[in-house]
PDB file of N, CA and C in Angstrom:
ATOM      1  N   UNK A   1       3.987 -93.252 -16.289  1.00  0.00           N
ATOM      2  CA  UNK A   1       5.083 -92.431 -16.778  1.00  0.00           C
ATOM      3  C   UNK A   1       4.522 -91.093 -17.261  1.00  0.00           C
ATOM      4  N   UNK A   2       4.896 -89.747 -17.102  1.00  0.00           N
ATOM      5  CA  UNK A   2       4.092 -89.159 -17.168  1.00  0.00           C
ATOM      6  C   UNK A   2       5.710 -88.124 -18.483  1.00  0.00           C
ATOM      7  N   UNK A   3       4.711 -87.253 -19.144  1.00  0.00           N
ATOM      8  CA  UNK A   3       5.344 -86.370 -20.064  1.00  0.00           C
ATOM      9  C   UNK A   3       6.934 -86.084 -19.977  1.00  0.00           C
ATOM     10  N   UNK A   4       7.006 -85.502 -18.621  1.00  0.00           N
ATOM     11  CA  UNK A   4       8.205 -85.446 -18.443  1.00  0.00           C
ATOM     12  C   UNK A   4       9.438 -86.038 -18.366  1.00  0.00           C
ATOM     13  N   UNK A   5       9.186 -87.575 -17.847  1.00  0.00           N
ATOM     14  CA  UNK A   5      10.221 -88.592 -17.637  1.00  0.00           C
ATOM     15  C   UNK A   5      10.471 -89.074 -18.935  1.00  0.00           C
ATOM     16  N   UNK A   6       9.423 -88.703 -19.731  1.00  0.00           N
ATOM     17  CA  UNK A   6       9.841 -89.714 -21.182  1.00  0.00           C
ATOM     18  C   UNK A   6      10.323 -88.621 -21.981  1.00  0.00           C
ATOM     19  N   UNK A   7      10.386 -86.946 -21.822  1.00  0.00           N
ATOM     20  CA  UNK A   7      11.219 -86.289 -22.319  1.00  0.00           C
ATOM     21  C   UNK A   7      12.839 -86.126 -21.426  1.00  0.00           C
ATOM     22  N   UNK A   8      12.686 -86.294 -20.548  1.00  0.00           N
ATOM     23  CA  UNK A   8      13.842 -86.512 -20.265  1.00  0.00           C
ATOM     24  C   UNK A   8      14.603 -88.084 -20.628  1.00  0.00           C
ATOM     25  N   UNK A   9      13.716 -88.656 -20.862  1.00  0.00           N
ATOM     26  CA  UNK A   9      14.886 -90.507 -21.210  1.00  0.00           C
ATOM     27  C   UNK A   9      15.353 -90.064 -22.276  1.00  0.00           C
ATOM     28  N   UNK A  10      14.436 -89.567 -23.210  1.00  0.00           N
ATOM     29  CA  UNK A  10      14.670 -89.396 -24.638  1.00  0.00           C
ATOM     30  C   UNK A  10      16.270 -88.675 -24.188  1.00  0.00           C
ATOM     31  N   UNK A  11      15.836 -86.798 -23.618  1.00  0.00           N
ATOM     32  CA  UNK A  11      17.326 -86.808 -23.822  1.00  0.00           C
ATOM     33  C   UNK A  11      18.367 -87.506 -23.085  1.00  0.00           C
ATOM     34  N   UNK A  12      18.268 -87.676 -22.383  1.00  0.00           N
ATOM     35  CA  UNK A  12      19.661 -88.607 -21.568  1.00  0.00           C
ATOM     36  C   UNK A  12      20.223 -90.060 -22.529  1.00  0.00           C
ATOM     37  N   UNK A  13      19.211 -90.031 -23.218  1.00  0.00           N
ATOM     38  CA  UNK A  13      19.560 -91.121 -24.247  1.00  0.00           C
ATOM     39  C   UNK A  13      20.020 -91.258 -25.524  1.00  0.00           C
ATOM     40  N   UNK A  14      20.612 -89.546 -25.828  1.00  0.00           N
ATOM     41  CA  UNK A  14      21.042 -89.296 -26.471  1.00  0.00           C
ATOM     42  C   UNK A  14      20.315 -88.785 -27.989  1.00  0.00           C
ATOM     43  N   UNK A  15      19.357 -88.257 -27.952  1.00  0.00           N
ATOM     44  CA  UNK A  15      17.694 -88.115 -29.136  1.00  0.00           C
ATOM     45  C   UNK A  15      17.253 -86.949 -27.905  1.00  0.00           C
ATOM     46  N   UNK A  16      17.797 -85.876 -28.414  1.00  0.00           N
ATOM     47  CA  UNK A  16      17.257 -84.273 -27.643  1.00  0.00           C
ATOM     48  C   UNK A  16      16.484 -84.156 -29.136  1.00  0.00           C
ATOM     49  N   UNK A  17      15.972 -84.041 -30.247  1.00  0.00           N
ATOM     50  CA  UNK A  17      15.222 -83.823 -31.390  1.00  0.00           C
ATOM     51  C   UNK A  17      13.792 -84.313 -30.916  1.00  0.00           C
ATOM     52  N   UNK A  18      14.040 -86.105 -30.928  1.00  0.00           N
ATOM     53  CA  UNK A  18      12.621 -86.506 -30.120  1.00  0.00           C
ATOM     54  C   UNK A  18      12.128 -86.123 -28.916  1.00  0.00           C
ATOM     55  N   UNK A  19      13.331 -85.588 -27.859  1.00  0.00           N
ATOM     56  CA  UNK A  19      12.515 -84.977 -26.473  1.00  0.00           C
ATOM     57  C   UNK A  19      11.801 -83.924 -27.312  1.00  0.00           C
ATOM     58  N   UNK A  20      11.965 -83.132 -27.978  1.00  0.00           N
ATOM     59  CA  UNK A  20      12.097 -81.762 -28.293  1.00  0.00           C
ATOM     60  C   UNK A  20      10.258 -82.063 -29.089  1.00  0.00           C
ATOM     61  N   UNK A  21      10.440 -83.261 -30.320  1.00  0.00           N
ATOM     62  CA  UNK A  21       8.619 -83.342 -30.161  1.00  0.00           C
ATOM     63  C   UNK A  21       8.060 -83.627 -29.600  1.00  0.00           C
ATOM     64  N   UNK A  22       8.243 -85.070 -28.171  1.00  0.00           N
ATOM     65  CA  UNK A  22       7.087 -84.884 -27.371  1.00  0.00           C
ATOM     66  C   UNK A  22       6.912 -83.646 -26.389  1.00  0.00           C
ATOM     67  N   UNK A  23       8.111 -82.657 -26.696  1.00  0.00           N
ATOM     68  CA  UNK A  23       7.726 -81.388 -25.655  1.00  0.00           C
ATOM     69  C   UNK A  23       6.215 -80.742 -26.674  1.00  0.00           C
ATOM     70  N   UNK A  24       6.742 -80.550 -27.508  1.00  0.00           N
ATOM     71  CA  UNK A  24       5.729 -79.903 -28.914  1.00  0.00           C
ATOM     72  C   UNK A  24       4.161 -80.587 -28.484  1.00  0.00           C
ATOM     73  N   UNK A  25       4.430 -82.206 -28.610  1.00  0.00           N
ATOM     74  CA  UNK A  25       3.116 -82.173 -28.225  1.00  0.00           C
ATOM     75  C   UNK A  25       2.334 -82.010 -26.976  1.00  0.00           C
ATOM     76  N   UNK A  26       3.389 -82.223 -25.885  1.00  0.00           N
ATOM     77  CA  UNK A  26       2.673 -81.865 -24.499  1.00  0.00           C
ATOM     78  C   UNK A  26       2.229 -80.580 -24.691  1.00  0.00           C
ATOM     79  N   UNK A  27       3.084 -79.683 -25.079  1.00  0.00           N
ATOM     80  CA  UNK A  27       2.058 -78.383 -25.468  1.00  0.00           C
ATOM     81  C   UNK A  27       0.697 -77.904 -26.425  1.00  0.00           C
ATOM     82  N   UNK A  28       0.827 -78.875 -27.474  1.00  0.00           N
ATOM     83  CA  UNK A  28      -0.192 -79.156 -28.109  1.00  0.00           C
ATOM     84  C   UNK A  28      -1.641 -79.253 -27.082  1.00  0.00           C
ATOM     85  N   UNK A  29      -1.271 -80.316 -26.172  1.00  0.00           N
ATOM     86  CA  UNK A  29      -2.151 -80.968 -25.740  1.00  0.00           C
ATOM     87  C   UNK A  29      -2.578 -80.358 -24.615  1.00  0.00           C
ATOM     88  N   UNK A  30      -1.939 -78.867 -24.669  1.00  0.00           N
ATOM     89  CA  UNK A  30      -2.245 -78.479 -23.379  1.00  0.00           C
ATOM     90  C   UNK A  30      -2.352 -78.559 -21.946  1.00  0.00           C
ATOM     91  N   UNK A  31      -1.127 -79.501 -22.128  1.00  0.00           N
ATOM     92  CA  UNK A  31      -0.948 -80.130 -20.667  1.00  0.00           C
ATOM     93  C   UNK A  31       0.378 -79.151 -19.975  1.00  0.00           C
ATOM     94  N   UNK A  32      -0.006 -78.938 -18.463  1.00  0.00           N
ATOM     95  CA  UNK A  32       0.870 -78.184 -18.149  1.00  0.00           C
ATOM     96  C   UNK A  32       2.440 -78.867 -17.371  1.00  0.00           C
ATOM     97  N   UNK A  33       3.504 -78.138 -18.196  1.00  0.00           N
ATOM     98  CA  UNK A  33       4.901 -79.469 -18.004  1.00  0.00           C
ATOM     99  C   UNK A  33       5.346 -79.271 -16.492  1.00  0.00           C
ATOM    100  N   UNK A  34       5.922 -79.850 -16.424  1.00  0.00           N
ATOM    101  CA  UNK A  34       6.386 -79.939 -15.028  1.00  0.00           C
ATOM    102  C   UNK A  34       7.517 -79.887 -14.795  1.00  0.00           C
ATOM    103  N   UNK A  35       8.176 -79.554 -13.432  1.00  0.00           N
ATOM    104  CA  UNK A  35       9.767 -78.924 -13.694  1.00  0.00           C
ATOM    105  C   UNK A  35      10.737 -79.937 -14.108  1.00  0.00           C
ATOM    106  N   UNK A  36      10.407 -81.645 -14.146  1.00  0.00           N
ATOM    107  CA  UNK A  36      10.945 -82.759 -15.141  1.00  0.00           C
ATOM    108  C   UNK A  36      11.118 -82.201 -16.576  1.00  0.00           C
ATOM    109  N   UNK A  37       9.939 -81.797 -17.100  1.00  0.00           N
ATOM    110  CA  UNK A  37       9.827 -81.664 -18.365  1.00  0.00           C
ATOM    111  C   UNK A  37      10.445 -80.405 -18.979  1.00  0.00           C
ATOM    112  N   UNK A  38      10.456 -79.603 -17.767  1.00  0.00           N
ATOM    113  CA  UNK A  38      11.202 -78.242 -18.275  1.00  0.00           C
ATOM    114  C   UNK A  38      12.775 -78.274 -18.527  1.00  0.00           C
ATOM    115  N   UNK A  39      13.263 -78.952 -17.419  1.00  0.00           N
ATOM    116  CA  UNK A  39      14.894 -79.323 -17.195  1.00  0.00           C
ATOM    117  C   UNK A  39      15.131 -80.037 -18.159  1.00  0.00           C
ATOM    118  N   UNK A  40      14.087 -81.098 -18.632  1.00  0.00           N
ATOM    119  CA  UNK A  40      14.863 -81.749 -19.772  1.00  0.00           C
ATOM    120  C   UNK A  40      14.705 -81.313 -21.404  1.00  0.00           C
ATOM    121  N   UNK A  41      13.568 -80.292 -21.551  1.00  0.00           N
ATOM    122  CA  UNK A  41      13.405 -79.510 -22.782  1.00  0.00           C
ATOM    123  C   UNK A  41      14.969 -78.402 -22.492  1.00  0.00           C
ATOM    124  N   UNK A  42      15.435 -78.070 -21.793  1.00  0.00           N
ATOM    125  CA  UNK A  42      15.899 -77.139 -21.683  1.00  0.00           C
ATOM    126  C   UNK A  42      17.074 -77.867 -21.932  1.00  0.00           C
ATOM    127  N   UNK A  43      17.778 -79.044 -21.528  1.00  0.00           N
ATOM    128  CA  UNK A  43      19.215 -79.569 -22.130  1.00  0.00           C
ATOM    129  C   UNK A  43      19.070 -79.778 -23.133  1.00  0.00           C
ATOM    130  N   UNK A  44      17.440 -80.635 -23.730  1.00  0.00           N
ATOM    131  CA  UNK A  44      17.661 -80.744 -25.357  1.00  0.00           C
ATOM    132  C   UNK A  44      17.800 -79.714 -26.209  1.00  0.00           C
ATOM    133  N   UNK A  45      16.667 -78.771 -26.136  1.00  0.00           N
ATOM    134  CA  UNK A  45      17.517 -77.219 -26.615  1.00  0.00           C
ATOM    135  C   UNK A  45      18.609 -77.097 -26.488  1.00  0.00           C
ATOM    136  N   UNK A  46      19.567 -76.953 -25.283  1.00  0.00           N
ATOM    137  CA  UNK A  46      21.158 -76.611 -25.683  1.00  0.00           C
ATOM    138  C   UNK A  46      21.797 -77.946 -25.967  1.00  0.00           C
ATOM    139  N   UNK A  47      21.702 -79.508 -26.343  1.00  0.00           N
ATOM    140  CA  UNK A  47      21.755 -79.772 -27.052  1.00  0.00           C
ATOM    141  C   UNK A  47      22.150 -79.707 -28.652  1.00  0.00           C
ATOM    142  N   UNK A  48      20.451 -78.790 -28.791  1.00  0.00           N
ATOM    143  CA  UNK A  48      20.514 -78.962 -30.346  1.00  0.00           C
ATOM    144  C   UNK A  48      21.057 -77.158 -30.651  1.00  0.00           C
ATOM    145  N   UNK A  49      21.549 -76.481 -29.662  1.00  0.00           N
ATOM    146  CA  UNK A  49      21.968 -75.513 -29.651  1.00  0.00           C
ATOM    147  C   UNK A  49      21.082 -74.114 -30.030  1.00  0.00           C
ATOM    148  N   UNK A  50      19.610 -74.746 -29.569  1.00  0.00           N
ATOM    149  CA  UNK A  50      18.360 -73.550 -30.075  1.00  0.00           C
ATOM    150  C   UNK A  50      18.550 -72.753 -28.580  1.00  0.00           C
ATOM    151  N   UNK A  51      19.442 -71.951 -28.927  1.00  0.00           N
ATOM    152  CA  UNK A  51      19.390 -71.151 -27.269  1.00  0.00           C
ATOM    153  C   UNK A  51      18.473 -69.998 -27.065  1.00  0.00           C
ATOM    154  N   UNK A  52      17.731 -69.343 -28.084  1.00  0.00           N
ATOM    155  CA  UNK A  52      16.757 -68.660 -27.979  1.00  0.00           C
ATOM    156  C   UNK A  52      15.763 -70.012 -26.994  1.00  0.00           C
ATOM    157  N   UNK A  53      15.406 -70.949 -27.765  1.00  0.00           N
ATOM    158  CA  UNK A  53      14.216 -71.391 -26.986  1.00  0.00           C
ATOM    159  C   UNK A  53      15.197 -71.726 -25.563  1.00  0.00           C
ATOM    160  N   UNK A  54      16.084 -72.200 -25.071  1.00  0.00           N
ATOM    161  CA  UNK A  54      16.834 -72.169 -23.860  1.00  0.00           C
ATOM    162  C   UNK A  54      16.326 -71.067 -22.990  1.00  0.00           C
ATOM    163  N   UNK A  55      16.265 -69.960 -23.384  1.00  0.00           N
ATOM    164  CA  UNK A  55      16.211 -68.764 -22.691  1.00  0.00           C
ATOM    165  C   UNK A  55      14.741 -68.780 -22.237  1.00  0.00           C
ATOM    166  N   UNK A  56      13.734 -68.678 -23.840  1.00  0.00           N
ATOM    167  CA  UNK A  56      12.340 -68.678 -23.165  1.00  0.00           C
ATOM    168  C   UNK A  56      11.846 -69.913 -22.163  1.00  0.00           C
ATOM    169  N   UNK A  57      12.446 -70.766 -22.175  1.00  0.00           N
ATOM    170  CA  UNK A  57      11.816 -71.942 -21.565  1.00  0.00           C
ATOM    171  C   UNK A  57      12.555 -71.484 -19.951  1.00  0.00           C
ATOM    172  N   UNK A  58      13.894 -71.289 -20.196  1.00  0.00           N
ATOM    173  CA  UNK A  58      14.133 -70.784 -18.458  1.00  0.00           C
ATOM    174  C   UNK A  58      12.956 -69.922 -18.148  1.00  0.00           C
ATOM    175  N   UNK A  59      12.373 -68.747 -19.381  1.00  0.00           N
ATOM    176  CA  UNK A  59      11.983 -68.048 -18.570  1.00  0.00           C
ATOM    177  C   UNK A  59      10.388 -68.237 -17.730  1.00  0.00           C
ATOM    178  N   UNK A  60       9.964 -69.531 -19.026  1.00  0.00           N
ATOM    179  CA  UNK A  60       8.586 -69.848 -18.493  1.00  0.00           C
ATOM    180  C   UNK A  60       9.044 -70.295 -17.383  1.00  0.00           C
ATOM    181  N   UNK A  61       9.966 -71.313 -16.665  1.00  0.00           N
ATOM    182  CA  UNK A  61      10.086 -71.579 -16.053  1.00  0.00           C
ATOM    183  C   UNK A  61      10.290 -71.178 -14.475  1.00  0.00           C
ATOM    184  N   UNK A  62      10.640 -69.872 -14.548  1.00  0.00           N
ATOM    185  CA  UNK A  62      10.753 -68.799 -13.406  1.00  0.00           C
ATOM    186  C   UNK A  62       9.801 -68.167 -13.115  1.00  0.00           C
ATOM    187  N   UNK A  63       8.761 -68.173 -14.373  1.00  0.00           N
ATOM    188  CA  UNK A  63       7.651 -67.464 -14.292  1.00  0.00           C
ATOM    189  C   UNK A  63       6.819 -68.277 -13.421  1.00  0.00           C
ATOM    190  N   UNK A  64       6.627 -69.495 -13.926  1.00  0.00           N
ATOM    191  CA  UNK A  64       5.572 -70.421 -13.121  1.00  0.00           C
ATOM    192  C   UNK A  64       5.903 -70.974 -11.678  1.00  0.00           C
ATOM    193  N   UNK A  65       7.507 -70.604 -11.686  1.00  0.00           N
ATOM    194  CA  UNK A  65       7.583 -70.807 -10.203  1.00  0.00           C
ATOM    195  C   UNK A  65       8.297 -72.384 -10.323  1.00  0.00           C
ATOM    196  N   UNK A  66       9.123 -73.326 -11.184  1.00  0.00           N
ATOM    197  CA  UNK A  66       9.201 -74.196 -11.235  1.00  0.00           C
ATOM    198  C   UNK A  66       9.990 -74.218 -10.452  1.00  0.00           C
ATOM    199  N   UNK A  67      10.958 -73.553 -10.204  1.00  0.00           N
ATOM    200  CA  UNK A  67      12.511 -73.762  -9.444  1.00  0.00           C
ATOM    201  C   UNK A  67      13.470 -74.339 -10.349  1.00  0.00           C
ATOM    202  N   UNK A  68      13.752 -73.382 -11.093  1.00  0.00           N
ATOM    203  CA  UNK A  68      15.162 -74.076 -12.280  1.00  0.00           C
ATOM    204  C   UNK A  68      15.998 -74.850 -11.346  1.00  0.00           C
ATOM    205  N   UNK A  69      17.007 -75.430 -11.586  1.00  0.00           N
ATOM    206  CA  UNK A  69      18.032 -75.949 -11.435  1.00  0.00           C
ATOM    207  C   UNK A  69      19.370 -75.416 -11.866  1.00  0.00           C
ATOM    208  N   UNK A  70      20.563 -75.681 -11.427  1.00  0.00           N
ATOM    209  CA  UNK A  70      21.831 -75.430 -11.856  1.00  0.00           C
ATOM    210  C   UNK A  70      21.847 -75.359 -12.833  1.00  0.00           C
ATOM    211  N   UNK A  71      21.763 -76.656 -13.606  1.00  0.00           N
ATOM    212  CA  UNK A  71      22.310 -76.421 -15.095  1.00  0.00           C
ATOM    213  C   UNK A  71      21.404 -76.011 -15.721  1.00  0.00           C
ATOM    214  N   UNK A  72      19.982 -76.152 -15.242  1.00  0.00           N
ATOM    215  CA  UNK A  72      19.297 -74.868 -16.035  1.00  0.00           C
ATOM    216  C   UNK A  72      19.860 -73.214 -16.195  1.00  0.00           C
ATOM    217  N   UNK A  73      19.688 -73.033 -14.768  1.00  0.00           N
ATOM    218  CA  UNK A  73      20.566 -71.719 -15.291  1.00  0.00           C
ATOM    219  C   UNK A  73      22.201 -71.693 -16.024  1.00  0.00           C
ATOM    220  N   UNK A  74      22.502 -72.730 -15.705  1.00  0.00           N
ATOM    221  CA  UNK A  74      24.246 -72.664 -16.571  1.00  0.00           C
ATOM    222  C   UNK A  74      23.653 -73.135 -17.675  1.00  0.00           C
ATOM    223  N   UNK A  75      23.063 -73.099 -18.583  1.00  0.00           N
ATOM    224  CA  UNK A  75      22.201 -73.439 -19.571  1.00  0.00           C
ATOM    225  C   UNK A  75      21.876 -72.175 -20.345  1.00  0.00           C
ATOM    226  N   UNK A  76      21.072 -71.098 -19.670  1.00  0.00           N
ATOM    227  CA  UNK A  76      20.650 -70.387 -19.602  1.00  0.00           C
ATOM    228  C   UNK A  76      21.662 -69.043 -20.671  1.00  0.00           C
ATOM    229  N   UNK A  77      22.527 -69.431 -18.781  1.00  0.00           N
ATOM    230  CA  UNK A  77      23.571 -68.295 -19.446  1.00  0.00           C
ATOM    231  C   UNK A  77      24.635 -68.355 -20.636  1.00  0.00           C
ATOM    232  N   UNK A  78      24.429 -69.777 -20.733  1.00  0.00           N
ATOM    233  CA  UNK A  78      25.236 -70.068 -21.681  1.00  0.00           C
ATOM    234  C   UNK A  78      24.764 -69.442 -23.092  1.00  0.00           C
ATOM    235  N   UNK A  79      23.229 -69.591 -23.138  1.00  0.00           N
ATOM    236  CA  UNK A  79      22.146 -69.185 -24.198  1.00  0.00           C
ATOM    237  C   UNK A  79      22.313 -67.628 -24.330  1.00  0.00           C
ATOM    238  N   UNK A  80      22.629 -67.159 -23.857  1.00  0.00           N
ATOM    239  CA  UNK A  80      22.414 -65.742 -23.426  1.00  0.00           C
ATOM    240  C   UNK A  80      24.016 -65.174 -23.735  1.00  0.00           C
ATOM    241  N   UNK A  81      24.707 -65.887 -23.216  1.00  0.00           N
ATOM    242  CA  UNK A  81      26.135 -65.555 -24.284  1.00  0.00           C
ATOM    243  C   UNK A  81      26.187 -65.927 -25.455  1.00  0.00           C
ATOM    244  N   UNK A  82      26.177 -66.983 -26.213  1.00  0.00           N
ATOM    245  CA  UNK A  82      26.094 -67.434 -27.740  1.00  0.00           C
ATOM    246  C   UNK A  82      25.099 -66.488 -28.431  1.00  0.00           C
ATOM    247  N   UNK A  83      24.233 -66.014 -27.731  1.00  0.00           N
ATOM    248  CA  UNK A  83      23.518 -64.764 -28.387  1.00  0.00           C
ATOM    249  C   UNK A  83      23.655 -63.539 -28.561  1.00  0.00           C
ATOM    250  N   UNK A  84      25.058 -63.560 -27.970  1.00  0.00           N
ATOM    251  CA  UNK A  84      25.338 -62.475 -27.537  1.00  0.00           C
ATOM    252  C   UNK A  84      24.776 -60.988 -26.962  1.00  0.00           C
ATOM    253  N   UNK A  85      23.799 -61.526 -25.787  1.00  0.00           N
ATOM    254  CA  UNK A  85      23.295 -60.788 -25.257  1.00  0.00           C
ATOM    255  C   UNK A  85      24.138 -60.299 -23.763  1.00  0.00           C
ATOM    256  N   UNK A  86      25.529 -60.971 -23.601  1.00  0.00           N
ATOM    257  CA  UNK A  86      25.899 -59.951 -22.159  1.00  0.00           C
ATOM    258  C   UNK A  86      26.382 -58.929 -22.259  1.00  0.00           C
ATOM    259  N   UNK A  87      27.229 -58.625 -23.415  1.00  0.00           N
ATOM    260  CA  UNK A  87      28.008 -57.583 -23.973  1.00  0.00           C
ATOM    261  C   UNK A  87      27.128 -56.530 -24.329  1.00  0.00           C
ATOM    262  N   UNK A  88      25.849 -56.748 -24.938  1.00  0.00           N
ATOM    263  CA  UNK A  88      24.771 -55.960 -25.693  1.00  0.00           C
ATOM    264  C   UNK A  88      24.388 -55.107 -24.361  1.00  0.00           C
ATOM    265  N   UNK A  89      24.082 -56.079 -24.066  1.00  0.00           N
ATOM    266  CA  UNK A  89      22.937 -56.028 -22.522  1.00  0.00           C
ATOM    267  C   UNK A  89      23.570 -54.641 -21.816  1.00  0.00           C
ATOM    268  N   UNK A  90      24.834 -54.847 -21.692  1.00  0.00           N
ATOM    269  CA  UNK A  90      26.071 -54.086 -20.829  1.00  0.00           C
ATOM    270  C   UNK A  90      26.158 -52.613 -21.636  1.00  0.00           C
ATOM    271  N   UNK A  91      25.736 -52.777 -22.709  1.00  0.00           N
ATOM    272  CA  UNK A  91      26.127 -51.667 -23.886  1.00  0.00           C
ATOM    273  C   UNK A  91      24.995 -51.137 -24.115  1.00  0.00           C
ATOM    274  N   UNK A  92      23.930 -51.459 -23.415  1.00  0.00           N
ATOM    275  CA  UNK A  92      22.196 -50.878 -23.515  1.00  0.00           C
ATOM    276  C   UNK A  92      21.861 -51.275 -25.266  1.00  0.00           C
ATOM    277  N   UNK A  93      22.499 -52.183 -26.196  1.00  0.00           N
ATOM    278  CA  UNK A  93      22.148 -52.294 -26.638  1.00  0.00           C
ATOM    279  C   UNK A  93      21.061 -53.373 -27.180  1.00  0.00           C
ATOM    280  N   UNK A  94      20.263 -53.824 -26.253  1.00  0.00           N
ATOM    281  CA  UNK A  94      19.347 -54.549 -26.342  1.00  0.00           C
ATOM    282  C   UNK A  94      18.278 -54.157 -25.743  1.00  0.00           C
ATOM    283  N   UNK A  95      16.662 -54.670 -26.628  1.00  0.00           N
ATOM    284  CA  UNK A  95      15.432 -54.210 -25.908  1.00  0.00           C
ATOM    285  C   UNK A  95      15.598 -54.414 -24.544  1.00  0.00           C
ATOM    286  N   UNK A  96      14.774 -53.923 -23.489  1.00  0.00           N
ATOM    287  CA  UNK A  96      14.182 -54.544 -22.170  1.00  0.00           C
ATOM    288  C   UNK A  96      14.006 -55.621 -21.615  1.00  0.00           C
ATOM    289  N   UNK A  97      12.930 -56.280 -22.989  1.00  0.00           N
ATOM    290  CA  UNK A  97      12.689 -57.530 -22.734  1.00  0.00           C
ATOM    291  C   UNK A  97      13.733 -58.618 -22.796  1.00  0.00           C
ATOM    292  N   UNK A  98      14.944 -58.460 -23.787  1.00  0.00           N
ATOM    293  CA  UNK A  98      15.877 -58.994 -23.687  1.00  0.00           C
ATOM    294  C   UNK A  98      16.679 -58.806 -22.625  1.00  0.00           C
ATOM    295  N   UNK A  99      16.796 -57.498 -22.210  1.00  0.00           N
ATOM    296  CA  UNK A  99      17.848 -57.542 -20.925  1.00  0.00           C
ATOM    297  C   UNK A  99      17.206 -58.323 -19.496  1.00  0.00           C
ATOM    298  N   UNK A 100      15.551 -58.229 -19.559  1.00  0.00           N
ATOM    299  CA  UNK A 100      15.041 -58.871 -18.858  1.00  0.00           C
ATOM    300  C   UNK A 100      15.289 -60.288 -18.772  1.00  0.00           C
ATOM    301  N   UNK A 101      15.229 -61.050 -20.340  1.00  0.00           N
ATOM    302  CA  UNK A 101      15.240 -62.343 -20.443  1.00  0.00           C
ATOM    303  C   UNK A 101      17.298 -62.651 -19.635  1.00  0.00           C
ATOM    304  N   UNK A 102      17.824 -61.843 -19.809  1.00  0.00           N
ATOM    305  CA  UNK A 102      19.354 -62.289 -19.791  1.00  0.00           C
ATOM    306  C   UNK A 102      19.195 -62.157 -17.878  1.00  0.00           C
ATOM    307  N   UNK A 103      18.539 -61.483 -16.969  1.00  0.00           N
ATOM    308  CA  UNK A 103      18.730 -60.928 -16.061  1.00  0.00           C
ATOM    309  C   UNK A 103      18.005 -62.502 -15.438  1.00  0.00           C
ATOM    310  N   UNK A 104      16.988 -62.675 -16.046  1.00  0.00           N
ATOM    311  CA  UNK A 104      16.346 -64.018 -15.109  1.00  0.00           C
ATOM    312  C   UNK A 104      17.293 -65.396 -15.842  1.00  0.00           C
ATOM    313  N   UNK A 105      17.919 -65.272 -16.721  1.00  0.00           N
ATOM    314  CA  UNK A 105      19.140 -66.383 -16.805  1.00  0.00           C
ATOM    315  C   UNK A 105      20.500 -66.544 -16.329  1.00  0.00           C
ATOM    316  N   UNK A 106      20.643 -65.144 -15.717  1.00  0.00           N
ATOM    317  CA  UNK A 106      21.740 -65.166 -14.634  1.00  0.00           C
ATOM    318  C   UNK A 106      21.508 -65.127 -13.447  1.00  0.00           C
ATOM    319  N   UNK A 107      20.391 -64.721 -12.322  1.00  0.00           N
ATOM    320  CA  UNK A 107      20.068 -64.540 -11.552  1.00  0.00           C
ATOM    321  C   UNK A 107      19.198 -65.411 -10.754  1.00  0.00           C
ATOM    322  N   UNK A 108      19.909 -66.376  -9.830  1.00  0.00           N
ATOM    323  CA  UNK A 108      19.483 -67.663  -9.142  1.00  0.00           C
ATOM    324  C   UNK A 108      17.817 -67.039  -8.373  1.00  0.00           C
TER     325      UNK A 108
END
């Protein structure tokens, strides 16, 4: 069973808090997650409604090439509205890096 499947049981099983520490420690441990482990850190975050980390984790995730998924990105954007970053975004009122982060959470 490897990192990922047991962060994803956790959340599908209703305990996105406990996916959410063995994500903590797979990173601890320096192990690199896998797109299991990303998809399912990423529902427990919106879950527990931490949509900042929603966003960065899509974005590691695009970065490394995982291949998000649907509801990752409907995840995403969801994170990215409750933050109210589309309106901002639209209004130049947000850094770069933020309009960046909102641009790779809408953009398949």
């Amino acid at each position: 069973l490897t990192y990922g499947r047991l962060i994803y049981a956790l959340e599908e099983a209703g305990h996105p808090e406990q996916a959410l520490y063995l994500w903590d420690e797979l990173r601890e441990k320096r192990i690199e997650p896998d797109r299991v482990a990303y998809e399912a850190a990423i529902r427990a975050c919106r879950s527990c409604e931490f949509w900042d980390a929603v966003l960065e984790l899509f974005g590691e995730m695009q970065e490394k090439d995982k291949g998000p998924s649907e509801a990752s990105r409907d995840s995403a954007s969801l994170a990215a509205q409750r933050l109210g970053l589309t309106e901002s975004v639209m209004k130049g009122a947000v850094p770069a890096s933020d309009a960046d982060l909102l641009e790779a959470a809408v953009t398949p």
